[in-house]
PDB file of C-alpha atoms and ligand atoms in Angstrom:
ATOM      1  CA  VAL A   9     203.526 124.236  38.403  1.00  0.00           C
ATOM      2  CA  THR A  10     201.707 126.680  35.821  1.00  0.00           C
ATOM      3  CA  VAL A  11     199.877 126.004  32.983  1.00  0.00           C
ATOM      4  CA  GLU A  12     201.371 128.330  30.781  1.00  0.00           C
ATOM      5  CA  LYS A  13     204.892 125.775  31.838  1.00  0.00           C
ATOM      6  CA  VAL A  14     202.648 122.685  30.969  1.00  0.00           C
ATOM      7  CA  LEU A  15     200.709 123.618  28.340  1.00  0.00           C
ATOM      8  CA  SER A  16     203.950 124.006  26.284  1.00  0.00           C
ATOM      9  CA  ASN A  17     204.981 120.108  26.095  1.00  0.00           C
ATOM     10  CA  SER A  18     201.589 119.187  26.296  1.00  0.00           C
ATOM     11  CA  LEU A  19     200.989 118.723  22.040  1.00  0.00           C
ATOM     12  CA  ASN A  20     204.521 116.310  22.331  1.00  0.00           C
ATOM     13  CA  ASN A  21     202.918 114.695  25.395  1.00  0.00           C
ATOM     14  CA  HIS A  22     200.215 113.465  23.262  1.00  0.00           C
ATOM     15  CA  GLU A  23     198.127 114.819  26.454  1.00  0.00           C
ATOM     16  CA  PHE A  24     195.422 116.298  24.111  1.00  0.00           C
ATOM     17  CA  SER A  25     192.716 114.241  22.382  1.00  0.00           C
ATOM     18  CA  VAL A  26     189.453 115.698  20.289  1.00  0.00           C
ATOM     19  CA  TYR A  27     185.700 114.924  21.613  1.00  0.00           C
ATOM     20  CA  PHE A  28     183.105 114.890  19.328  1.00  0.00           C
ATOM     21  CA  GLN A  29     179.644 116.321  20.762  1.00  0.00           C
ATOM     22  CA  PRO A  30     176.611 115.691  17.451  1.00  0.00           C
ATOM     23  CA  GLN A  31     174.371 117.773  16.348  1.00  0.00           C
ATOM     24  CA  ILE A  32     170.668 116.641  15.628  1.00  0.00           C
ATOM     25  CA  LYS A  33     168.255 117.283  12.670  1.00  0.00           C
ATOM     26  CA  VAL A  34     164.745 117.791  13.897  1.00  0.00           C
ATOM     27  CA  ASP A  35     163.682 114.642  12.054  1.00  0.00           C
ATOM     28  CA  ASN A  36     166.371 112.992  14.534  1.00  0.00           C
ATOM     29  CA  SER A  37     168.763 112.188  11.741  1.00  0.00           C
ATOM     30  CA  ILE A  38     172.278 112.888  12.201  1.00  0.00           C
ATOM     31  CA  GLU A  39     173.958 116.672  10.763  1.00  0.00           C
ATOM     32  CA  GLY A  40     177.304 116.232  11.924  1.00  0.00           C
ATOM     33  CA  ALA A  41     179.360 117.242  15.138  1.00  0.00           C
ATOM     34  CA  GLU A  42     181.452 119.610  16.803  1.00  0.00           C
ATOM     35  CA  ALA A  43     185.036 118.694  17.727  1.00  0.00           C
ATOM     36  CA  LEU A  44     186.043 119.619  20.945  1.00  0.00           C
ATOM     37  CA  ILE A  45     189.316 119.323  22.523  1.00  0.00           C
ATOM     38  CA  ARG A  46     189.970 117.675  25.790  1.00  0.00           C
ATOM     39  CA  TRP A  47     193.468 118.137  28.053  1.00  0.00           C
ATOM     40  CA  LYS A  48     194.102 115.749  30.494  1.00  0.00           C
ATOM     41  CA  SER A  49     197.489 116.608  31.971  1.00  0.00           C
ATOM     42  CA  GLN A  50     199.951 114.130  33.510  1.00  0.00           C
ATOM     43  CA  ALA A  51     201.133 117.506  36.097  1.00  0.00           C
ATOM     44  CA  LEU A  52     197.945 118.338  36.886  1.00  0.00           C
ATOM     45  CA  GLY A  53     195.425 116.123  35.920  1.00  0.00           C
ATOM     46  CA  ASP A  54     191.935 117.293  33.789  1.00  0.00           C
ATOM     47  CA  ILE A  55     192.045 120.643  32.761  1.00  0.00           C
ATOM     48  CA  SER A  56     188.999 122.450  30.357  1.00  0.00           C
ATOM     49  CA  PRO A  57     189.255 123.881  27.574  1.00  0.00           C
ATOM     50  CA  GLY A  58     187.449 127.029  29.450  1.00  0.00           C
ATOM     51  CA  GLU A  59     190.827 127.068  31.093  1.00  0.00           C
ATOM     52  CA  PHE A  60     193.617 126.438  28.973  1.00  0.00           C
ATOM     53  CA  ILE A  61     192.553 128.019  25.923  1.00  0.00           C
ATOM     54  CA  PRO A  62     192.329 131.281  26.722  1.00  0.00           C
ATOM     55  CA  ILE A  63     196.382 130.708  27.797  1.00  0.00           C
ATOM     56  CA  ALA A  64     197.413 128.858  24.870  1.00  0.00           C
ATOM     57  CA  GLU A  65     195.624 132.120  22.954  1.00  0.00           C
ATOM     58  CA  GLU A  66     197.995 134.416  25.195  1.00  0.00           C
ATOM     59  CA  SER A  67     201.067 132.342  24.657  1.00  0.00           C
ATOM     60  CA  GLY A  68     200.195 131.730  20.775  1.00  0.00           C
ATOM     61  CA  MET A  69     199.956 128.200  21.874  1.00  0.00           C
ATOM     62  CA  ILE A  70     196.688 127.748  20.291  1.00  0.00           C
ATOM     63  CA  ILE A  71     198.059 128.014  16.651  1.00  0.00           C
ATOM     64  CA  GLU A  72     200.435 124.688  16.887  1.00  0.00           C
ATOM     65  CA  ILE A  73     197.022 123.033  18.992  1.00  0.00           C
ATOM     66  CA  GLY A  74     194.452 124.475  16.498  1.00  0.00           C
ATOM     67  CA  LYS A  75     196.195 122.942  13.738  1.00  0.00           C
ATOM     68  CA  TRP A  76     196.783 119.584  15.556  1.00  0.00           C
ATOM     69  CA  VAL A  77     192.781 119.373  16.479  1.00  0.00           C
ATOM     70  CA  LEU A  78     191.739 120.146  12.234  1.00  0.00           C
ATOM     71  CA  HIS A  79     194.191 117.669  11.517  1.00  0.00           C
ATOM     72  CA  GLU A  80     192.939 115.230  13.806  1.00  0.00           C
ATOM     73  CA  ALA A  81     188.785 115.976  12.879  1.00  0.00           C
ATOM     74  CA  CYS A  82     190.179 115.734   9.368  1.00  0.00           C
ATOM     75  CA  SER A  83     191.274 112.143  10.113  1.00  0.00           C
ATOM     76  CA  ALA A  84     188.296 111.207  12.243  1.00  0.00           C
ATOM     77  CA  LEU A  85     186.224 111.882   9.353  1.00  0.00           C
ATOM     78  CA  GLU A  86     187.805 110.187   6.923  1.00  0.00           C
ATOM     79  CA  GLU A  87     187.688 107.520   9.279  1.00  0.00           C
ATOM     80  CA  TRP A  88     183.474 108.128   9.453  1.00  0.00           C
ATOM     81  CA  SER A  89     183.108 108.340   5.617  1.00  0.00           C
ATOM     82  CA  SER A  90     183.582 105.063   5.541  1.00  0.00           C
ATOM     83  CA  LEU A  91     181.051 104.067   7.581  1.00  0.00           C
ATOM     84  CA  GLY A  92     178.166 105.725   4.928  1.00  0.00           C
ATOM     85  CA  ILE A  93     178.001 108.925   6.924  1.00  0.00           C
ATOM     86  CA  GLY A  94     177.315 110.603   3.695  1.00  0.00           C
ATOM     87  CA  ASN A  95     178.028 114.065   1.933  1.00  0.00           C
ATOM     88  CA  ASP A  96     176.092 116.480   4.080  1.00  0.00           C
ATOM     89  CA  PHE A  97     177.340 115.414   7.576  1.00  0.00           C
ATOM     90  CA  LYS A  98     179.461 118.343   8.629  1.00  0.00           C
ATOM     91  CA  LEU A  99     182.491 118.038  11.443  1.00  0.00           C
ATOM     92  CA  ALA A 100     182.460 121.881  13.093  1.00  0.00           C
ATOM     93  CA  VAL A 101     185.911 123.357  14.819  1.00  0.00           C
ATOM     94  CA  ASN A 102     186.589 125.881  16.874  1.00  0.00           C
ATOM     95  CA  ILE A 103     188.582 128.937  15.835  1.00  0.00           C
ATOM     96  CA  SER A 104     190.646 131.246  17.863  1.00  0.00           C
ATOM     97  CA  ALA A 105     191.077 135.024  17.296  1.00  0.00           C
ATOM     98  CA  ASN A 106     195.194 134.384  16.895  1.00  0.00           C
ATOM     99  CA  GLN A 107     194.544 131.358  14.571  1.00  0.00           C
ATOM    100  CA  LEU A 108     192.179 132.925  11.797  1.00  0.00           C
ATOM    101  CA  PHE A 109     194.200 136.096  11.974  1.00  0.00           C
ATOM    102  CA  SER A 110     197.788 134.475  11.638  1.00  0.00           C
ATOM    103  CA  GLU A 111     199.607 135.082   8.563  1.00  0.00           C
ATOM    104  CA  GLU A 112     199.545 131.144   6.963  1.00  0.00           C
ATOM    105  CA  PHE A 113     195.812 130.003   8.123  1.00  0.00           C
ATOM    106  CA  VAL A 114     194.259 130.036   4.499  1.00  0.00           C
ATOM    107  CA  THR A 115     196.974 128.066   3.593  1.00  0.00           C
ATOM    108  CA  ASP A 116     197.302 126.306   6.629  1.00  0.00           C
ATOM    109  CA  VAL A 117     193.798 124.998   6.435  1.00  0.00           C
ATOM    110  CA  GLN A 118     193.563 124.680   2.821  1.00  0.00           C
ATOM    111  CA  SER A 119     196.743 122.448   3.125  1.00  0.00           C
ATOM    112  CA  ILE A 120     195.554 120.102   6.070  1.00  0.00           C
ATOM    113  CA  ILE A 121     192.393 118.944   4.666  1.00  0.00           C
ATOM    114  CA  SER A 122     194.216 118.577   1.644  1.00  0.00           C
ATOM    115  CA  GLN A 123     196.241 115.499   3.134  1.00  0.00           C
ATOM    116  CA  TYR A 124     192.721 113.647   3.902  1.00  0.00           C
ATOM    117  CA  SER A 125     190.630 111.971   1.770  1.00  0.00           C
ATOM    118  CA  ILE A 126     188.015 114.192   2.363  1.00  0.00           C
ATOM    119  CA  ASN A 127     185.580 116.921   1.252  1.00  0.00           C
ATOM    120  CA  PRO A 128     186.274 120.439   2.599  1.00  0.00           C
ATOM    121  CA  ARG A 129     182.537 120.770   2.381  1.00  0.00           C
ATOM    122  CA  GLN A 130     182.237 118.812   5.368  1.00  0.00           C
ATOM    123  CA  ILE A 131     184.601 120.729   7.212  1.00  0.00           C
ATOM    124  CA  LYS A 132     182.570 124.051   9.177  1.00  0.00           C
ATOM    125  CA  LEU A 133     184.536 126.464  11.487  1.00  0.00           C
ATOM    126  CA  GLU A 134     182.828 128.248  14.202  1.00  0.00           C
ATOM    127  CA  LEU A 135     183.877 131.767  14.784  1.00  0.00           C
ATOM    128  CA  THR A 136     182.794 133.611  18.084  1.00  0.00           C
ATOM    129  CA  GLU A 137     181.384 137.456  17.558  1.00  0.00           C
ATOM    130  CA  SER A 138     184.283 138.650  19.483  1.00  0.00           C
ATOM    131  CA  LEU A 139     186.536 137.624  17.303  1.00  0.00           C
ATOM    132  CA  LEU A 140     185.022 138.452  13.625  1.00  0.00           C
ATOM    133  CA  VAL A 141     184.698 142.364  15.841  1.00  0.00           C
ATOM    134  CA  LYS A 142     188.500 142.487  16.117  1.00  0.00           C
ATOM    135  CA  ASN A 143     188.768 143.368  12.319  1.00  0.00           C
ATOM    136  CA  ILE A 144     185.957 142.604   9.934  1.00  0.00           C
ATOM    137  CA  SER A 145     187.467 143.139   6.557  1.00  0.00           C
ATOM    138  CA  GLU A 146     190.031 140.754   7.376  1.00  0.00           C
ATOM    139  CA  ALA A 147     187.945 138.186   8.686  1.00  0.00           C
ATOM    140  CA  LYS A 148     185.575 139.086   5.738  1.00  0.00           C
ATOM    141  CA  SER A 149     188.925 137.845   3.064  1.00  0.00           C
ATOM    142  CA  LYS A 150     190.069 135.438   5.010  1.00  0.00           C
ATOM    143  CA  MET A 151     186.501 133.657   5.067  1.00  0.00           C
ATOM    144  CA  ASN A 152     185.540 133.889   1.268  1.00  0.00           C
ATOM    145  CA  GLN A 153     188.707 132.289   0.458  1.00  0.00           C
ATOM    146  CA  LEU A 154     187.739 129.576   2.673  1.00  0.00           C
ATOM    147  CA  LYS A 155     184.425 129.386   1.691  1.00  0.00           C
ATOM    148  CA  GLU A 156     185.859 129.137  -1.838  1.00  0.00           C
ATOM    149  CA  PHE A 157     187.562 125.943  -0.984  1.00  0.00           C
ATOM    150  CA  GLY A 158     184.128 124.830   0.085  1.00  0.00           C
ATOM    151  CA  ILE A 159     184.455 125.376   3.757  1.00  0.00           C
ATOM    152  CA  SER A 160     181.225 126.739   5.743  1.00  0.00           C
ATOM    153  CA  PHE A 161     181.132 129.205   8.674  1.00  0.00           C
ATOM    154  CA  SER A 162     179.236 129.445  11.690  1.00  0.00           C
ATOM    155  CA  LEU A 163     178.688 131.864  14.366  1.00  0.00           C
ATOM    156  CA  ASP A 164     179.450 130.231  18.233  1.00  0.00           C
ATOM    157  CA  ASP A 165     177.817 132.267  20.713  1.00  0.00           C
ATOM    158  CA  PHE A 166     175.621 133.725  19.451  1.00  0.00           C
ATOM    159  CA  GLY A 167     173.726 136.517  21.398  1.00  0.00           C
ATOM    160  CA  THR A 168     176.083 137.386  24.050  1.00  0.00           C
ATOM    161  CA  GLY A 169     178.682 139.699  21.967  1.00  0.00           C
ATOM    162  CA  TYR A 170     178.020 142.444  20.115  1.00  0.00           C
ATOM    163  CA  SER A 171     175.625 141.458  17.725  1.00  0.00           C
ATOM    164  CA  SER A 172     175.450 144.056  15.039  1.00  0.00           C
ATOM    165  CA  LEU A 173     173.003 143.081  12.150  1.00  0.00           C
ATOM    166  CA  ALA A 174     175.189 144.985   9.725  1.00  0.00           C
ATOM    167  CA  TYR A 175     178.110 142.705   9.943  1.00  0.00           C
ATOM    168  CA  LEU A 176     175.807 140.122   9.892  1.00  0.00           C
ATOM    169  CA  GLN A 177     175.075 140.506   6.349  1.00  0.00           C
ATOM    170  CA  ARG A 178     178.402 141.433   5.483  1.00  0.00           C
ATOM    171  CA  LEU A 179     180.521 137.748   6.259  1.00  0.00           C
ATOM    172  CA  PRO A 180     179.948 134.510   4.539  1.00  0.00           C
ATOM    173  CA  LEU A 181     178.066 132.922   6.904  1.00  0.00           C
ATOM    174  CA  ASP A 182     175.918 130.071   6.839  1.00  0.00           C
ATOM    175  CA  GLN A 183     175.053 129.310  10.690  1.00  0.00           C
ATOM    176  CA  LEU A 184     173.853 130.563  13.842  1.00  0.00           C
ATOM    177  CA  LYS A 185     174.346 128.702  16.915  1.00  0.00           C
ATOM    178  CA  ILE A 186     172.356 129.974  19.958  1.00  0.00           C
ATOM    179  CA  ASP A 187     174.180 130.372  23.204  1.00  0.00           C
ATOM    180  CA  GLN A 188     173.284 127.531  25.501  1.00  0.00           C
ATOM    181  CA  SER A 189     172.902 130.608  27.953  1.00  0.00           C
ATOM    182  CA  PHE A 190     169.682 131.281  26.026  1.00  0.00           C
ATOM    183  CA  VAL A 191     168.686 127.649  26.181  1.00  0.00           C
ATOM    184  CA  ARG A 192     169.246 126.561  29.942  1.00  0.00           C
ATOM    185  CA  ASP A 193     165.921 128.778  30.847  1.00  0.00           C
ATOM    186  CA  LEU A 194     164.315 128.938  27.793  1.00  0.00           C
ATOM    187  CA  LEU A 195     160.965 127.171  29.697  1.00  0.00           C
ATOM    188  CA  ASP A 196     161.520 129.316  32.489  1.00  0.00           C
ATOM    189  CA  ASP A 197     162.809 132.934  31.291  1.00  0.00           C
ATOM    190  CA  LYS A 198     160.373 134.686  29.241  1.00  0.00           C
ATOM    191  CA  ASN A 199     163.363 137.280  28.101  1.00  0.00           C
ATOM    192  CA  ASP A 200     165.651 134.289  27.462  1.00  0.00           C
ATOM    193  CA  ALA A 201     163.019 132.622  25.503  1.00  0.00           C
ATOM    194  CA  GLU A 202     162.197 135.750  23.524  1.00  0.00           C
ATOM    195  CA  ILE A 203     165.996 135.991  22.936  1.00  0.00           C
ATOM    196  CA  ALA A 204     166.129 132.316  21.262  1.00  0.00           C
ATOM    197  CA  LYS A 205     163.091 132.742  19.402  1.00  0.00           C
ATOM    198  CA  THR A 206     164.436 136.106  17.915  1.00  0.00           C
ATOM    199  CA  VAL A 207     167.693 134.452  16.876  1.00  0.00           C
ATOM    200  CA  VAL A 208     165.521 131.731  15.607  1.00  0.00           C
ATOM    201  CA  ALA A 209     163.664 133.976  13.414  1.00  0.00           C
ATOM    202  CA  LEU A 210     166.733 136.430  12.486  1.00  0.00           C
ATOM    203  CA  ALA A 211     168.781 133.269  11.188  1.00  0.00           C
ATOM    204  CA  ASN A 212     165.095 132.216   8.964  1.00  0.00           C
ATOM    205  CA  SER A 213     165.277 136.090   7.205  1.00  0.00           C
ATOM    206  CA  LEU A 214     168.819 135.876   6.579  1.00  0.00           C
ATOM    207  CA  GLY A 215     168.816 132.440   4.855  1.00  0.00           C
ATOM    208  CA  LEU A 216     171.601 130.952   7.632  1.00  0.00           C
ATOM    209  CA  ALA A 217     170.835 128.008   9.469  1.00  0.00           C
ATOM    210  CA  VAL A 218     170.716 128.001  13.009  1.00  0.00           C
ATOM    211  CA  ILE A 219     171.471 125.446  15.967  1.00  0.00           C
ATOM    212  CA  ALA A 220     170.745 125.809  19.656  1.00  0.00           C
ATOM    213  CA  GLU A 221     173.768 124.171  21.755  1.00  0.00           C
ATOM    214  CA  GLY A 222     172.979 123.095  25.774  1.00  0.00           C
ATOM    215  CA  VAL A 223     170.166 121.365  24.973  1.00  0.00           C
ATOM    216  CA  GLU A 224     169.594 118.932  27.509  1.00  0.00           C
ATOM    217  CA  SER A 225     165.512 118.447  27.664  1.00  0.00           C
ATOM    218  CA  GLU A 226     162.684 117.374  25.559  1.00  0.00           C
ATOM    219  CA  MET A 227     160.803 120.297  26.488  1.00  0.00           C
ATOM    220  CA  GLN A 228     163.387 122.713  25.375  1.00  0.00           C
ATOM    221  CA  ARG A 229     163.712 120.777  22.136  1.00  0.00           C
ATOM    222  CA  ASP A 230     160.457 121.124  21.341  1.00  0.00           C
ATOM    223  CA  ARG A 231     160.224 125.118  22.308  1.00  0.00           C
ATOM    224  CA  LEU A 232     162.543 125.184  20.305  1.00  0.00           C
ATOM    225  CA  VAL A 233     161.172 123.276  17.624  1.00  0.00           C
ATOM    226  CA  GLU A 234     157.790 125.678  17.645  1.00  0.00           C
ATOM    227  CA  PHE A 235     160.660 128.489  17.124  1.00  0.00           C
ATOM    228  CA  GLY A 236     161.461 126.855  13.966  1.00  0.00           C
ATOM    229  CA  CYS A 237     164.960 125.963  14.698  1.00  0.00           C
ATOM    230  CA  HIS A 238     165.862 122.883  13.138  1.00  0.00           C
ATOM    231  CA  SER A 239     169.587 122.093  14.546  1.00  0.00           C
ATOM    232  CA  PHE A 240     170.100 120.528  18.571  1.00  0.00           C
ATOM    233  CA  GLN A 241     173.005 120.067  19.975  1.00  0.00           C
ATOM    234  CA  GLY A 242     173.477 119.030  23.769  1.00  0.00           C
ATOM    235  CA  PHE A 243     173.065 116.649  26.792  1.00  0.00           C
ATOM    236  CA  LEU A 244     169.203 115.266  25.347  1.00  0.00           C
ATOM    237  CA  TYR A 245     171.268 113.583  23.093  1.00  0.00           C
ATOM    238  CA  SER A 246     175.009 112.937  24.345  1.00  0.00           C
ATOM    239  CA  PRO A 247     177.991 115.129  25.888  1.00  0.00           C
ATOM    240  CA  ALA A 248     181.249 115.533  23.795  1.00  0.00           C
ATOM    241  CA  ILE A 249     182.752 111.364  23.504  1.00  0.00           C
ATOM    242  CA  ASP A 250     185.592 110.366  22.549  1.00  0.00           C
ATOM    243  CA  ARG A 251     186.107 108.983  18.572  1.00  0.00           C
ATOM    244  CA  GLU A 252     185.739 105.716  19.316  1.00  0.00           C
ATOM    245  CA  LYS A 253     182.723 105.955  21.247  1.00  0.00           C
ATOM    246  CA  PHE A 254     181.685 108.793  18.770  1.00  0.00           C
ATOM    247  CA  LYS A 255     181.692 106.016  15.904  1.00  0.00           C
ATOM    248  CA  HIS A 256     179.651 103.494  17.300  1.00  0.00           C
ATOM    249  CA  PHE A 257     177.142 106.248  18.335  1.00  0.00           C
ATOM    250  CA  LEU A 258     176.960 106.645  14.221  1.00  0.00           C
ATOM    251  CA  LEU A 259     176.989 103.442  13.613  1.00  0.00           C
ATOM    252  CA  ASP A 260     173.961 103.195  15.906  1.00  0.00           C
ATOM    253  CA  SER A 261     172.304 106.468  14.741  1.00  0.00           C
ATOM    254  CA  LEU A 262     172.917 104.683  10.917  1.00  0.00           C
ATOM    255  CA  LYS A 263     171.120 101.818  11.485  1.00  0.00           C
ATOM    256  CA  LYS A 264     168.130 103.826  12.952  1.00  0.00           C
ATOM    257  CA  LYS A 265     167.879 105.192   9.534  1.00  0.00           C
TER     258      LYS A 265
HETATM  259  O1    G B  11     183.834 121.278  26.037  1.00  0.00           O
HETATM  260  P1    G B  11     183.778 123.250  26.030  1.00  0.00           P
HETATM  261  O2    G B  11     182.392 122.858  26.318  1.00  0.00           O
HETATM  262  O3    G B  11     184.728 122.622  27.894  1.00  0.00           O
HETATM  263  O4    G B  11     184.891 123.710  25.812  1.00  0.00           O
HETATM  264  C1    G B  11     184.314 124.928  26.570  1.00  0.00           C
HETATM  265  C2    G B  11     185.507 126.001  25.091  1.00  0.00           C
HETATM  266  O5    G B  11     186.402 125.423  24.644  1.00  0.00           O
HETATM  267  C3    G B  11     184.181 126.180  24.379  1.00  0.00           C
HETATM  268  O6    G B  11     183.805 128.059  24.272  1.00  0.00           O
HETATM  269  C4    G B  11     184.922 125.974  22.973  1.00  0.00           C
HETATM  270  O7    G B  11     184.565 126.791  22.003  1.00  0.00           O
HETATM  271  C5    G B  11     186.127 126.007  23.291  1.00  0.00           C
HETATM  272  N1    G B  11     187.093 125.130  22.795  1.00  0.00           N
HETATM  273  C6    G B  11     186.712 124.060  22.780  1.00  0.00           C
HETATM  274  N2    G B  11     187.891 123.355  21.430  1.00  0.00           N
HETATM  275  C7    G B  11     188.501 124.032  20.831  1.00  0.00           C
HETATM  276  C8    G B  11     189.181 123.913  20.481  1.00  0.00           C
HETATM  277  O8    G B  11     189.726 123.030  19.541  1.00  0.00           O
HETATM  278  N3    G B  11     189.771 124.910  19.718  1.00  0.00           N
HETATM  279  C9    G B  11     189.013 126.677  20.166  1.00  0.00           C
HETATM  280  N4    G B  11     189.784 127.440  19.697  1.00  0.00           N
HETATM  281  N5    G B  11     188.307 126.621  21.173  1.00  0.00           N
HETATM  282  C10   G B  11     187.902 125.207  21.855  1.00  0.00           C
HETATM  283  O1    G B  12     182.221 125.752  21.573  1.00  0.00           O
HETATM  284  P1    G B  12     181.059 126.315  22.440  1.00  0.00           P
HETATM  285  O2    G B  12     181.581 127.258  23.935  1.00  0.00           O
HETATM  286  O3    G B  12     179.870 126.093  21.851  1.00  0.00           O
HETATM  287  O4    G B  12     181.599 124.750  23.407  1.00  0.00           O
HETATM  288  C1    G B  12     180.382 124.174  24.244  1.00  0.00           C
HETATM  289  C2    G B  12     180.421 123.738  25.592  1.00  0.00           C
HETATM  290  O5    G B  12     179.179 123.154  26.093  1.00  0.00           O
HETATM  291  C3    G B  12     181.261 122.247  25.795  1.00  0.00           C
HETATM  292  O6    G B  12     182.251 122.519  26.784  1.00  0.00           O
HETATM  293  C4    G B  12     180.836 121.517  26.481  1.00  0.00           C
HETATM  294  O7    G B  12     180.914 120.327  26.781  1.00  0.00           O
HETATM  295  C5    G B  12     179.282 122.092  26.400  1.00  0.00           C
HETATM  296  N1    G B  12     178.275 121.592  26.350  1.00  0.00           N
HETATM  297  C6    G B  12     177.638 120.541  25.496  1.00  0.00           C
HETATM  298  N2    G B  12     176.299 120.361  26.005  1.00  0.00           N
HETATM  299  C7    G B  12     175.828 120.452  26.881  1.00  0.00           C
HETATM  300  C8    G B  12     175.017 121.095  27.395  1.00  0.00           C
HETATM  301  O8    G B  12     173.245 120.059  27.123  1.00  0.00           O
HETATM  302  N3    G B  12     174.681 121.224  28.827  1.00  0.00           N
HETATM  303  C9    G B  12     175.718 121.857  29.091  1.00  0.00           C
HETATM  304  N4    G B  12     174.951 122.468  30.377  1.00  0.00           N
HETATM  305  N5    G B  12     176.686 122.473  28.939  1.00  0.00           N
HETATM  306  C10   G B  12     176.618 121.460  27.177  1.00  0.00           C
HETATM  307 MN1   MN B  13     181.886 125.841  19.713  1.00  0.00          MN
HETATM  308 NA1   NA B  14     178.999 127.962  22.019  1.00  0.00          NA
END
């Protein structure tokens, strides 16, 4: 049995779920969350998105999967809004190249979001550098249309790709996301620390927000705060958790406020 064959039935079989990992501000309040897909395959067991997303991209199934993830994200947001998360809570959704460059992408995103009682300002799309460089002008045009609709954009895995200052300024980005590979050894590796520090400074000088992912310890967080980073995501706060658990995470963090 191959992943490709099994993947094509997995949406109908309800084998996917969307987990949520909180994103935390420097004052420890909650800024939002990242939606992360999980697959429990009847035939193959648990398969990580790192393994099956590339296959779904190859086969084109990522288009359907991506729409489903966005529906799940909007539905969760709609439910949580009654808990008092506030209008500035943002839910980040990962987008693959095939999705962004599909003909219907802009109208699909608009029509899905419009089916829920949520504000498009609460949705953030995470794009990667390697995706954007495939066709900067088309990416820019689609991002601008969605930006007008209220959506914001984060540049995922920043620092691992073809970082070019030229396109950073051309694109309507709102946030840079420091890749976890630079956070992991931040305290021991001078080069990684220097890169993280530089990304934070770059974001601040371009007027972009910046978030560090893969933050596992207070010491990593504190070093990032020294660099001027104000948002954090990682096991220090929580792994990605299912919708019900995330609801309780929200209730707890709203209680503390
Ligand atoms: O959750 P985890 O760290 O295992 O995710 C591994 C990779 O899978 C990450 O790079 C993440 O961006 C990607 N991924 C997770 N969920 C989605 C999704 O819904 N859509 C896309 N395109 N990628 C996702
Ligand atoms: O979309 P992106 O490539 O950013 O996906 C984030 C991935 O990183 C997810 O697979 C998530 O499970 C993983 N992750 C999130 N927080 C941590 C962390 O603190 N440490 C490690 N090692 N991985 C993390
Ligand atoms: Mn991401
Ligand atoms: Na990332």
